[in-house]
mmCIF file of C-alpha atoms and ligand atoms in Angstrom:
data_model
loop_
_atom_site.group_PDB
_atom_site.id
_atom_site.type_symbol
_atom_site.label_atom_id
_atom_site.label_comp_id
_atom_site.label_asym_id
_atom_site.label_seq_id
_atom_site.Cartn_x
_atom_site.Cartn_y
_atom_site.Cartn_z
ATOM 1 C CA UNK A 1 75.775 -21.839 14.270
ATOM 2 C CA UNK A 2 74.742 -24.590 11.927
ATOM 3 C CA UNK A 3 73.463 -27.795 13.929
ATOM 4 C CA UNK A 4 73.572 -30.612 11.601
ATOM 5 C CA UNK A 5 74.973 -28.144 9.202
ATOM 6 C CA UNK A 6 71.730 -27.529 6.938
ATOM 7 C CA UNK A 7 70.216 -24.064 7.052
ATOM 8 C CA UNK A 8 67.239 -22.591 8.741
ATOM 9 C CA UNK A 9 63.679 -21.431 7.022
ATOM 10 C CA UNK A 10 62.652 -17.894 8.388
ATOM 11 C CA UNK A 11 59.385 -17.325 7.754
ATOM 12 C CA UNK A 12 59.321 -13.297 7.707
ATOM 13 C CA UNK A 13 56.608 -10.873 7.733
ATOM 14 C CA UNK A 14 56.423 -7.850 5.569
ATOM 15 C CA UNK A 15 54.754 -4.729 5.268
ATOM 16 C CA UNK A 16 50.795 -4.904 4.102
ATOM 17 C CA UNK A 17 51.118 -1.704 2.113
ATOM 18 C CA UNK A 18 53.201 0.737 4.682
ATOM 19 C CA UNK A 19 56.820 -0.196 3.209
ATOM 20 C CA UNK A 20 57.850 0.899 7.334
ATOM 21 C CA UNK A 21 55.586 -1.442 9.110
ATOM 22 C CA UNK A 22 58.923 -4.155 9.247
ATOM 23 C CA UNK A 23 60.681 -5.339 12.017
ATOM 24 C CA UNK A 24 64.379 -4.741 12.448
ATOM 25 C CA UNK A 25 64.893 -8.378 12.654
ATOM 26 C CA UNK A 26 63.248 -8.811 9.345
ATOM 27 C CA UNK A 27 65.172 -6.473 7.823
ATOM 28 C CA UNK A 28 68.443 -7.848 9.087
ATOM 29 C CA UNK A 29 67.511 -11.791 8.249
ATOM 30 C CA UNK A 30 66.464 -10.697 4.727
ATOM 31 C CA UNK A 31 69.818 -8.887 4.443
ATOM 32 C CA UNK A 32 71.870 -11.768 6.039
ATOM 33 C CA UNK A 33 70.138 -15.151 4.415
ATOM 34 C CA UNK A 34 71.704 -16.439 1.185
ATOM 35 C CA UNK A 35 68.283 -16.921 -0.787
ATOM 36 C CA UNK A 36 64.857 -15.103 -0.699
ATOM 37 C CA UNK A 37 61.743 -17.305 -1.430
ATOM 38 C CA UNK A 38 58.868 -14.804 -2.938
ATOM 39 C CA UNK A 39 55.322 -14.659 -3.673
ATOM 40 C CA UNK A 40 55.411 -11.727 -5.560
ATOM 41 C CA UNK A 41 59.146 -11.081 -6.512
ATOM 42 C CA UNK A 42 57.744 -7.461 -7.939
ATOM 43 C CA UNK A 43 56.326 -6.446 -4.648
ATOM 44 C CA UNK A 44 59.351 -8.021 -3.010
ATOM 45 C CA UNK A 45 61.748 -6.119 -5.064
ATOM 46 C CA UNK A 46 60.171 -2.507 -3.757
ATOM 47 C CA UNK A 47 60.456 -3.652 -0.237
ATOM 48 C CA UNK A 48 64.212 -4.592 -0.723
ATOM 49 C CA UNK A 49 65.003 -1.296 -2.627
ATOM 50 C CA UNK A 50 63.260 0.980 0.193
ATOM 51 C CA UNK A 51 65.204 -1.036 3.091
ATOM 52 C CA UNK A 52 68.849 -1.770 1.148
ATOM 53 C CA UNK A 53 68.244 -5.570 0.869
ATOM 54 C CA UNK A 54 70.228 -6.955 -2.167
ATOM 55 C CA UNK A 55 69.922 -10.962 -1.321
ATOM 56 C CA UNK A 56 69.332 -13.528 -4.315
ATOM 57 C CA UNK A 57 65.495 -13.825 -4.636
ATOM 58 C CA UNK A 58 63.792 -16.674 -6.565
ATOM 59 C CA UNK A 59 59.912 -16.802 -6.777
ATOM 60 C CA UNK A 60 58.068 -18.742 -4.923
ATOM 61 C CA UNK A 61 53.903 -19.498 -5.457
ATOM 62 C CA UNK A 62 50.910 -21.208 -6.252
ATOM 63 C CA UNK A 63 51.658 -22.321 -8.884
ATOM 64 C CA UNK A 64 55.742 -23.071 -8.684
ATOM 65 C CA UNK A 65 55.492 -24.500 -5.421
ATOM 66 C CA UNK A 66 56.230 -28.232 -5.893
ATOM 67 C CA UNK A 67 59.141 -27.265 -8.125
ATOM 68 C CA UNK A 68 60.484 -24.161 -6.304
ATOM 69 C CA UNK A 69 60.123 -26.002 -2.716
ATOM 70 C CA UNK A 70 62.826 -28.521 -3.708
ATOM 71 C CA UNK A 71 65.131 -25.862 -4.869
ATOM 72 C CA UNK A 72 64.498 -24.064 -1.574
ATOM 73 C CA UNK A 73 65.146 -27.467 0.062
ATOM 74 C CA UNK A 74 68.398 -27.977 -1.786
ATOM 75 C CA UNK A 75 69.387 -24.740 -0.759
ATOM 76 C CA UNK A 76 68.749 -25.428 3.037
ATOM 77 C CA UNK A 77 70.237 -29.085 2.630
ATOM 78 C CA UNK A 78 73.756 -27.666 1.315
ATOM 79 C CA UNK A 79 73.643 -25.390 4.340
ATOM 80 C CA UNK A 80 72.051 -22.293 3.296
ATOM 81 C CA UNK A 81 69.491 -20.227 4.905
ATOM 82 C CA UNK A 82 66.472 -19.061 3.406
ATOM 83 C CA UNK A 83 63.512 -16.004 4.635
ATOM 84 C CA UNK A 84 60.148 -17.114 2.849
ATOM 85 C CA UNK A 85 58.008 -13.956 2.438
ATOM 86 C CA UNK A 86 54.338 -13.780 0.917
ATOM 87 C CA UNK A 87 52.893 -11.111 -0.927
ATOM 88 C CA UNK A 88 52.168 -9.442 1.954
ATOM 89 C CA UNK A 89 52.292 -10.074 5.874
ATOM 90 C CA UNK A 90 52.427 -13.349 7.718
ATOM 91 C CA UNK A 91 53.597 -16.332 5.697
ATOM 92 C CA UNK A 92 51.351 -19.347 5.646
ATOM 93 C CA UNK A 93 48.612 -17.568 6.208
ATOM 94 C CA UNK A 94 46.473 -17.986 2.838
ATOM 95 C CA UNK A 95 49.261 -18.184 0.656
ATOM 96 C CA UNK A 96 51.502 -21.839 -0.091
ATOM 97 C CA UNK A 97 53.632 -21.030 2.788
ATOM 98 C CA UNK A 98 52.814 -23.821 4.986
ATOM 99 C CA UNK A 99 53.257 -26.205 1.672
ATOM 100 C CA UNK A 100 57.176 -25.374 2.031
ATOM 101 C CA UNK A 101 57.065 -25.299 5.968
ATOM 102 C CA UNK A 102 55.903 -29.047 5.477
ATOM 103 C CA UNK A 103 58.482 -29.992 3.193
ATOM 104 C CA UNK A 104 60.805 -28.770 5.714
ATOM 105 C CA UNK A 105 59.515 -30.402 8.997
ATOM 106 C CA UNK A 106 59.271 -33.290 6.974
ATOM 107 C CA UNK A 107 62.841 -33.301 6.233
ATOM 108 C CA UNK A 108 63.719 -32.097 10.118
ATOM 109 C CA UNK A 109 64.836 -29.096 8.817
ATOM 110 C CA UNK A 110 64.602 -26.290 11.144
ATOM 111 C CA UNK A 111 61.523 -23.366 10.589
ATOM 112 C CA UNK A 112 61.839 -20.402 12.241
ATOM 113 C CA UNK A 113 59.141 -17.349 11.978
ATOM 114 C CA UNK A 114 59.342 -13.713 12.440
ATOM 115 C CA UNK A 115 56.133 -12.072 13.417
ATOM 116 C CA UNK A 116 54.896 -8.964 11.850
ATOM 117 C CA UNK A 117 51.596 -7.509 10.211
ATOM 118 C CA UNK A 118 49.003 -9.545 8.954
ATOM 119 C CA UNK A 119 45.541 -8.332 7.642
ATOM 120 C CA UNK A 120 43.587 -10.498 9.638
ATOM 121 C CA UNK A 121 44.412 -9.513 12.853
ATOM 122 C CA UNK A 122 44.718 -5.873 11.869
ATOM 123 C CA UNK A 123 41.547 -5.561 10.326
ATOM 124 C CA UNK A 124 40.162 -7.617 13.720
ATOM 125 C CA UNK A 125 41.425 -4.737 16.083
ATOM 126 C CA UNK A 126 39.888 -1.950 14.741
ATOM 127 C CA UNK A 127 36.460 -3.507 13.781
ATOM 128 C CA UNK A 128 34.640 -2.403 16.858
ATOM 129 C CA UNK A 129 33.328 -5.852 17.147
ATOM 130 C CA UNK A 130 34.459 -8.663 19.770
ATOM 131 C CA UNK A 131 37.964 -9.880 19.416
ATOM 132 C CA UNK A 132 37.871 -11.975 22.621
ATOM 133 C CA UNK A 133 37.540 -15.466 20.423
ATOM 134 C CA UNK A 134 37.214 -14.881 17.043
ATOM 135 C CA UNK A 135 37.843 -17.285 14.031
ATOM 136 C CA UNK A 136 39.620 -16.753 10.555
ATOM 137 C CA UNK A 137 37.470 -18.345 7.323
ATOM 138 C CA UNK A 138 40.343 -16.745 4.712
ATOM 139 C CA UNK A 139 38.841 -16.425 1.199
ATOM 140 C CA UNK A 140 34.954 -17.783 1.075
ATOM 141 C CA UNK A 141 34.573 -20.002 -2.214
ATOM 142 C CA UNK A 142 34.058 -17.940 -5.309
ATOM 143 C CA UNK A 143 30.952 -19.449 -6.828
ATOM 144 C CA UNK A 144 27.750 -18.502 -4.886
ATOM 145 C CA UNK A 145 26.493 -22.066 -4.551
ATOM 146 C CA UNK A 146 29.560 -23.082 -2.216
ATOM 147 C CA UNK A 147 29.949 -19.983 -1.130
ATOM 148 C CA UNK A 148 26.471 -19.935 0.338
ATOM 149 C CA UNK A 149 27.060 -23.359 1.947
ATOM 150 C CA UNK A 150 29.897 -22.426 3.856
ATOM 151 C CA UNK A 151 27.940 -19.675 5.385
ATOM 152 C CA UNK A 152 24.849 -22.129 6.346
ATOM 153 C CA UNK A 153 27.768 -23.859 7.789
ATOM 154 C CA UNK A 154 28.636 -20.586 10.329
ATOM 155 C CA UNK A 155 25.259 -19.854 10.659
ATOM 156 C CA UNK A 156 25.350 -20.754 14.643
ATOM 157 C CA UNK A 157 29.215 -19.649 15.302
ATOM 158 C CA UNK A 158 29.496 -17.000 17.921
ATOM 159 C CA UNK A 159 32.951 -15.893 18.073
ATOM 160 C CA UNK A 160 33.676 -12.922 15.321
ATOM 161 C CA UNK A 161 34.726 -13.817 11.880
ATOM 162 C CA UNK A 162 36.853 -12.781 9.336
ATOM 163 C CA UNK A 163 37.423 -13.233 6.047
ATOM 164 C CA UNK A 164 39.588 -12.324 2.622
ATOM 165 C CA UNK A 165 37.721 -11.215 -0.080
ATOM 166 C CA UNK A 166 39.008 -9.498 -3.688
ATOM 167 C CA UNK A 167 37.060 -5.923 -4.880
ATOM 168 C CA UNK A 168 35.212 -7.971 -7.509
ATOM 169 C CA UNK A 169 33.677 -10.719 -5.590
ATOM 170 C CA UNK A 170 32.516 -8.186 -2.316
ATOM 171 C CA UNK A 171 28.980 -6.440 -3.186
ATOM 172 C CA UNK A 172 27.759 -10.290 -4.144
ATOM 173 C CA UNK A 173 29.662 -11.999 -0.645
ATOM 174 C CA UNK A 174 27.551 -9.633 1.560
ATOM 175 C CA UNK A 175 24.725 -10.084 -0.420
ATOM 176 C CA UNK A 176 24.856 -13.890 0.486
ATOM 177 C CA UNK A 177 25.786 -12.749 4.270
ATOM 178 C CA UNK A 178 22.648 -10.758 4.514
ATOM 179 C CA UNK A 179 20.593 -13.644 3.311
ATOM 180 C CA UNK A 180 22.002 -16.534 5.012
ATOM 181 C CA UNK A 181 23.354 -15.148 8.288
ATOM 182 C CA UNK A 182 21.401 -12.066 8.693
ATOM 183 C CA UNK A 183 21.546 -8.446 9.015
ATOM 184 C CA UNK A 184 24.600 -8.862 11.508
ATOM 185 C CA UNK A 185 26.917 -6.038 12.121
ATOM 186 C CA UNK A 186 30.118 -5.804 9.848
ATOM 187 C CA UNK A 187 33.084 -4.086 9.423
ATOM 188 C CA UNK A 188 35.060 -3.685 6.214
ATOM 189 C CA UNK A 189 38.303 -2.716 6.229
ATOM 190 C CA UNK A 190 39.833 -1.549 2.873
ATOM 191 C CA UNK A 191 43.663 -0.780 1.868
ATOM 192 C CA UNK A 192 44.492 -1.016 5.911
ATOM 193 C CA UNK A 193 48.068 0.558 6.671
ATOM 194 C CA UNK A 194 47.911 2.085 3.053
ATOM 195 C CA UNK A 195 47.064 6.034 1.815
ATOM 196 C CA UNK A 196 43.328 5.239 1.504
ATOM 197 C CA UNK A 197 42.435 3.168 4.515
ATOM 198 C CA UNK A 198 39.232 3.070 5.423
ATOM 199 C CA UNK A 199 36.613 1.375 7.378
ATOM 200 C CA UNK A 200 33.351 1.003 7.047
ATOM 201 C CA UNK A 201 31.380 -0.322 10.135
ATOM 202 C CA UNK A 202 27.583 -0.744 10.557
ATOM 203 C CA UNK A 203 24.907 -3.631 9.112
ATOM 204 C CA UNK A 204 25.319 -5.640 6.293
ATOM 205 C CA UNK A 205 22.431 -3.852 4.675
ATOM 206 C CA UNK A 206 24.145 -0.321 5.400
ATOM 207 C CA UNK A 207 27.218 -1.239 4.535
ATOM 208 C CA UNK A 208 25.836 -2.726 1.016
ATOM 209 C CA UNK A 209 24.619 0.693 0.695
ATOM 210 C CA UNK A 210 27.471 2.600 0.817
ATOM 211 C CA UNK A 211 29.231 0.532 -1.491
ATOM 212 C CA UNK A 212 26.926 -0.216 -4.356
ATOM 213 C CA UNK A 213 26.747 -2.597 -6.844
ATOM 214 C CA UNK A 214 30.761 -1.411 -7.864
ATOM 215 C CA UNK A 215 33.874 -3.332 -7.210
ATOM 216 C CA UNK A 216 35.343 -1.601 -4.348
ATOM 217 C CA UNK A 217 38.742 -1.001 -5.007
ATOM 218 C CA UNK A 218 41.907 -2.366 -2.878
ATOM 219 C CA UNK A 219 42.476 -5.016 -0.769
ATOM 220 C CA UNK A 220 39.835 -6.163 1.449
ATOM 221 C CA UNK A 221 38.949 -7.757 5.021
ATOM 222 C CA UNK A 222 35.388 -8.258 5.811
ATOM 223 C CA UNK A 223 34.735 -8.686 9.959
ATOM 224 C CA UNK A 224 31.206 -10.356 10.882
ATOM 225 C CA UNK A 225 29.551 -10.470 13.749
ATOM 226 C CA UNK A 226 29.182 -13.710 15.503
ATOM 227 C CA UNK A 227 25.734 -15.126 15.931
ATOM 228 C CA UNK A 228 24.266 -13.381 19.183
ATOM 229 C CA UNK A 229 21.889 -16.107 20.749
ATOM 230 C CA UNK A 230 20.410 -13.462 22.811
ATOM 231 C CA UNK A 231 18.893 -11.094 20.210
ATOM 232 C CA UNK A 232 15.634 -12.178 18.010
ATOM 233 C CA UNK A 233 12.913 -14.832 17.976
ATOM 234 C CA UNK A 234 12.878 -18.190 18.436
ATOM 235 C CA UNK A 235 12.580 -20.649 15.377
ATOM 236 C CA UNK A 236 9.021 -22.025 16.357
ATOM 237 C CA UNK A 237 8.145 -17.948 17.207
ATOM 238 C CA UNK A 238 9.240 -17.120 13.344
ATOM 239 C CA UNK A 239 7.854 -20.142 11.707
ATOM 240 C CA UNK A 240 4.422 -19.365 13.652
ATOM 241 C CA UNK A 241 4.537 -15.633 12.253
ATOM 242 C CA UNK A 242 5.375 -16.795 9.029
ATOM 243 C CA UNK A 243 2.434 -19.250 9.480
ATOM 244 C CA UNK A 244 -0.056 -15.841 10.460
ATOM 245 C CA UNK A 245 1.560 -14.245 7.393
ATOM 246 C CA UNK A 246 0.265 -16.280 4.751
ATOM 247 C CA UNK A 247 -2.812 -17.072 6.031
ATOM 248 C CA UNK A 248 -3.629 -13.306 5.908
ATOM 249 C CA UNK A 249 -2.421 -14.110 1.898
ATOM 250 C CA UNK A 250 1.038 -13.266 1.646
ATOM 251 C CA UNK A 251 3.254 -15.834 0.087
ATOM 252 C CA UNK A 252 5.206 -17.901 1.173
ATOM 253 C CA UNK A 253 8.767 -15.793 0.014
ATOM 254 C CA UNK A 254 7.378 -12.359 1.157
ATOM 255 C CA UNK A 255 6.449 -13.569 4.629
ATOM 256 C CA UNK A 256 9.961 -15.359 4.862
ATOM 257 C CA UNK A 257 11.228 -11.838 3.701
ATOM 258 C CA UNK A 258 9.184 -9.824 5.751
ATOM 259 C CA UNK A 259 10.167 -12.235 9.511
ATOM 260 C CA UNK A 260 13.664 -11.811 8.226
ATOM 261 C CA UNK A 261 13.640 -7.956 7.813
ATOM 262 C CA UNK A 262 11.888 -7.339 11.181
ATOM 263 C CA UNK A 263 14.900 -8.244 12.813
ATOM 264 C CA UNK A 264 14.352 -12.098 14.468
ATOM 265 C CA UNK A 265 17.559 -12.708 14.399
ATOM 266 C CA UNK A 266 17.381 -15.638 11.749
ATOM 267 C CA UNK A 267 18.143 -15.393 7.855
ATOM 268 C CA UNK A 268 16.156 -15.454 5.290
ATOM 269 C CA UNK A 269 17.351 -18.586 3.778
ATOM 270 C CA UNK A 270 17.404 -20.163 7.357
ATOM 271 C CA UNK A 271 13.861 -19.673 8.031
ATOM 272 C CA UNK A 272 12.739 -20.218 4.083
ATOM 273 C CA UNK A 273 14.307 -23.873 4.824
ATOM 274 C CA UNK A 274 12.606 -24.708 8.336
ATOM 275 C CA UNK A 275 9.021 -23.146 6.610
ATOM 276 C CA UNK A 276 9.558 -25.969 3.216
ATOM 277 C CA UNK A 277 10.114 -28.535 6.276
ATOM 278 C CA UNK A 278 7.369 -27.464 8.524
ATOM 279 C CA UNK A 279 5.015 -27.638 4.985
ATOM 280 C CA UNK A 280 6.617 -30.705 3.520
HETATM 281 N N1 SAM B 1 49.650 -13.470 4.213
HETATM 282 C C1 SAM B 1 48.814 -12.285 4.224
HETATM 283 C C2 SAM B 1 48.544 -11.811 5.648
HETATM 284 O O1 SAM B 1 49.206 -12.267 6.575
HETATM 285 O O2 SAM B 1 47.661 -10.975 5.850
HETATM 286 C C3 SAM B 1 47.544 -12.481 3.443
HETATM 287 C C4 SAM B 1 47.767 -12.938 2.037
HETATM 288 S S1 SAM B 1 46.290 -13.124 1.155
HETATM 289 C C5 SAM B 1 46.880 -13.913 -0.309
HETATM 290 C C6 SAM B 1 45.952 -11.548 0.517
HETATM 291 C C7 SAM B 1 44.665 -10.972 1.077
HETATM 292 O O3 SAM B 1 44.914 -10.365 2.349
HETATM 293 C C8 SAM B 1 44.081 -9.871 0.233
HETATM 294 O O4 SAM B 1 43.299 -10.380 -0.840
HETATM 295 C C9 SAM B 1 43.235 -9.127 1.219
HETATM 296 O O5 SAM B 1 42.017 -9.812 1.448
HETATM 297 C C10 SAM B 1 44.107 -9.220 2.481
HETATM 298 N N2 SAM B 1 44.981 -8.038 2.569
HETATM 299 C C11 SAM B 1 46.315 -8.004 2.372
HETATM 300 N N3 SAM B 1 46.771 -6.744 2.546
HETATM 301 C C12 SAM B 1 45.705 -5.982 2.863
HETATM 302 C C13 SAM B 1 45.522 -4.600 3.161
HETATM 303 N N4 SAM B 1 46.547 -3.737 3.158
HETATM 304 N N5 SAM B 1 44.277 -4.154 3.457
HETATM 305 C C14 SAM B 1 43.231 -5.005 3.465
HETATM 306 N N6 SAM B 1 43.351 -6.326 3.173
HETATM 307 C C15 SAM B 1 44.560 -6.807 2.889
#
């Protein structure tokens, strides 16, 4: 029953690759609403064909969003009700969903959402690593110079972490990861819920391994470790080894390398920038 007679705005999970992984209540709201909000109307169109869903759909993304969220608000303002689904999972969760879900709180209009998979959390739960507090980054900037800065940025953060990443950009994100936060333990979960799931748990280092220089195919979530205060040297105790180091002649970068690598605890880049203080 309509309140102030406008619609409702489900948000509705969908499947992550497993067309079955959708809950009934999805299935009937898609069925029931009078308009369909897409990501990926392609994707979309799959979904409805496996489950029986014939609803009007209209795309909505990135790069429509300003445009397409006042025809989804017209909609909902005449009295219609509308299901928002991403690409894939939760909506709102990296994707323009929570642009619309603005428009319509702004408006009072009435948001609903109906849970259901999402990457993050399923990628979390089979890492092996800590899932008591853990934080979600989404997609780390694309050029390394940002990229890198964000990680200084988590350098101290404890709880678990986990990001998006595409095939392309992966062998050169835990490249960056090894340098700036260290050889921390890492799981990478690839095509979850799909035919070629798989995980690969261990180091950064090993992990780099296995994969190669390549672009891993499928879609990707990377789960770090959190910083473990416990484990490695002290700052002063690394600087002062780096100090012994090059006094026995090394330089300056293969000492830095060499305190990293022996497992302190602290980055390369992290102690490379406290040994250019300590000598400047
Ligand atoms: N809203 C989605 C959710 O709740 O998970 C995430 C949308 S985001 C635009 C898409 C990213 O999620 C992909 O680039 C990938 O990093 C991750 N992802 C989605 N499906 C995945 C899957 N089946 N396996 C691994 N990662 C996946």
């Amino acid at each position: 029953m309509k309140i102030d007679g406008r619609g409702r705005l489900y948000l509705c999970a969908t499947p992550i690759g497993n067309l079955q992984d959708i809950t009934l209540r999805a299935i009937e709201t898609l069925r029931r609403v009078d308009l369909v909000a897409a990501e990926d109307t392609r994707r979309t169109r799959k979904l409805f064909s496996r489950h029986d869903i014939h609803t009007p759909m209209m795309s909505y993304r990135e790069e429509n969003r300003l445009k397409a969220g006042h025809k989804v608000i017209e909609c909902l303002e005449g009295g219609g009700d509308v299901a928002l689904v991403s690409d894939a999972g939760v909506p709102g969760i990296s994707d323009p969903g929570t642009h619309l879900v603005s428009m319509c709180l702004e408006r009072d209009i009435e948001v609903e959402a109906l849970p259901g998979p999402n990457a993050a959390l399923t990628a979390l739960v089979i890492s092996g690593l800590p899932t008591g507090r853990f934080i979600f980054e989404g997609f780390l900037p694309r050029k390394k110079g940002p990229r890198c800065r964000a990680l200084e940025e988590l350098q101290e953060e404890e709880r678990t972490m986990v990001f998006y990443e595409s095939p392309a950009r992966i062998a050169r994100t835990l490249a960056d990861i090894e340098d700036v936060l260290g050889d921390r333990r890492v799981a990478l979960a690839r095509e979850l819920t799909k035919k070629f799931e798989e995980v690969i748990r261990g180091n950064v280092s090993g992990v780099r391994e296995r994969i190669g220089e390549e672009p891993v195919r499928g879609e990707l979530v990377l789960v770090v470790e959190g910083s473990t205060g416990e484990r490695g040297v002290t700052e002063e105790e690394a600087l002062g080894e780096v100090e012994r180091l090059r006094s026995s002649g090394m330089s300056l970068k293969d000492a830095v390398s060499a305190v990293a690598v022996k497992g302190s605890g602290l980055s390369r880049s992290k102690i490379y920038n406290l040994a250019l203080k300590r000598l400047g």
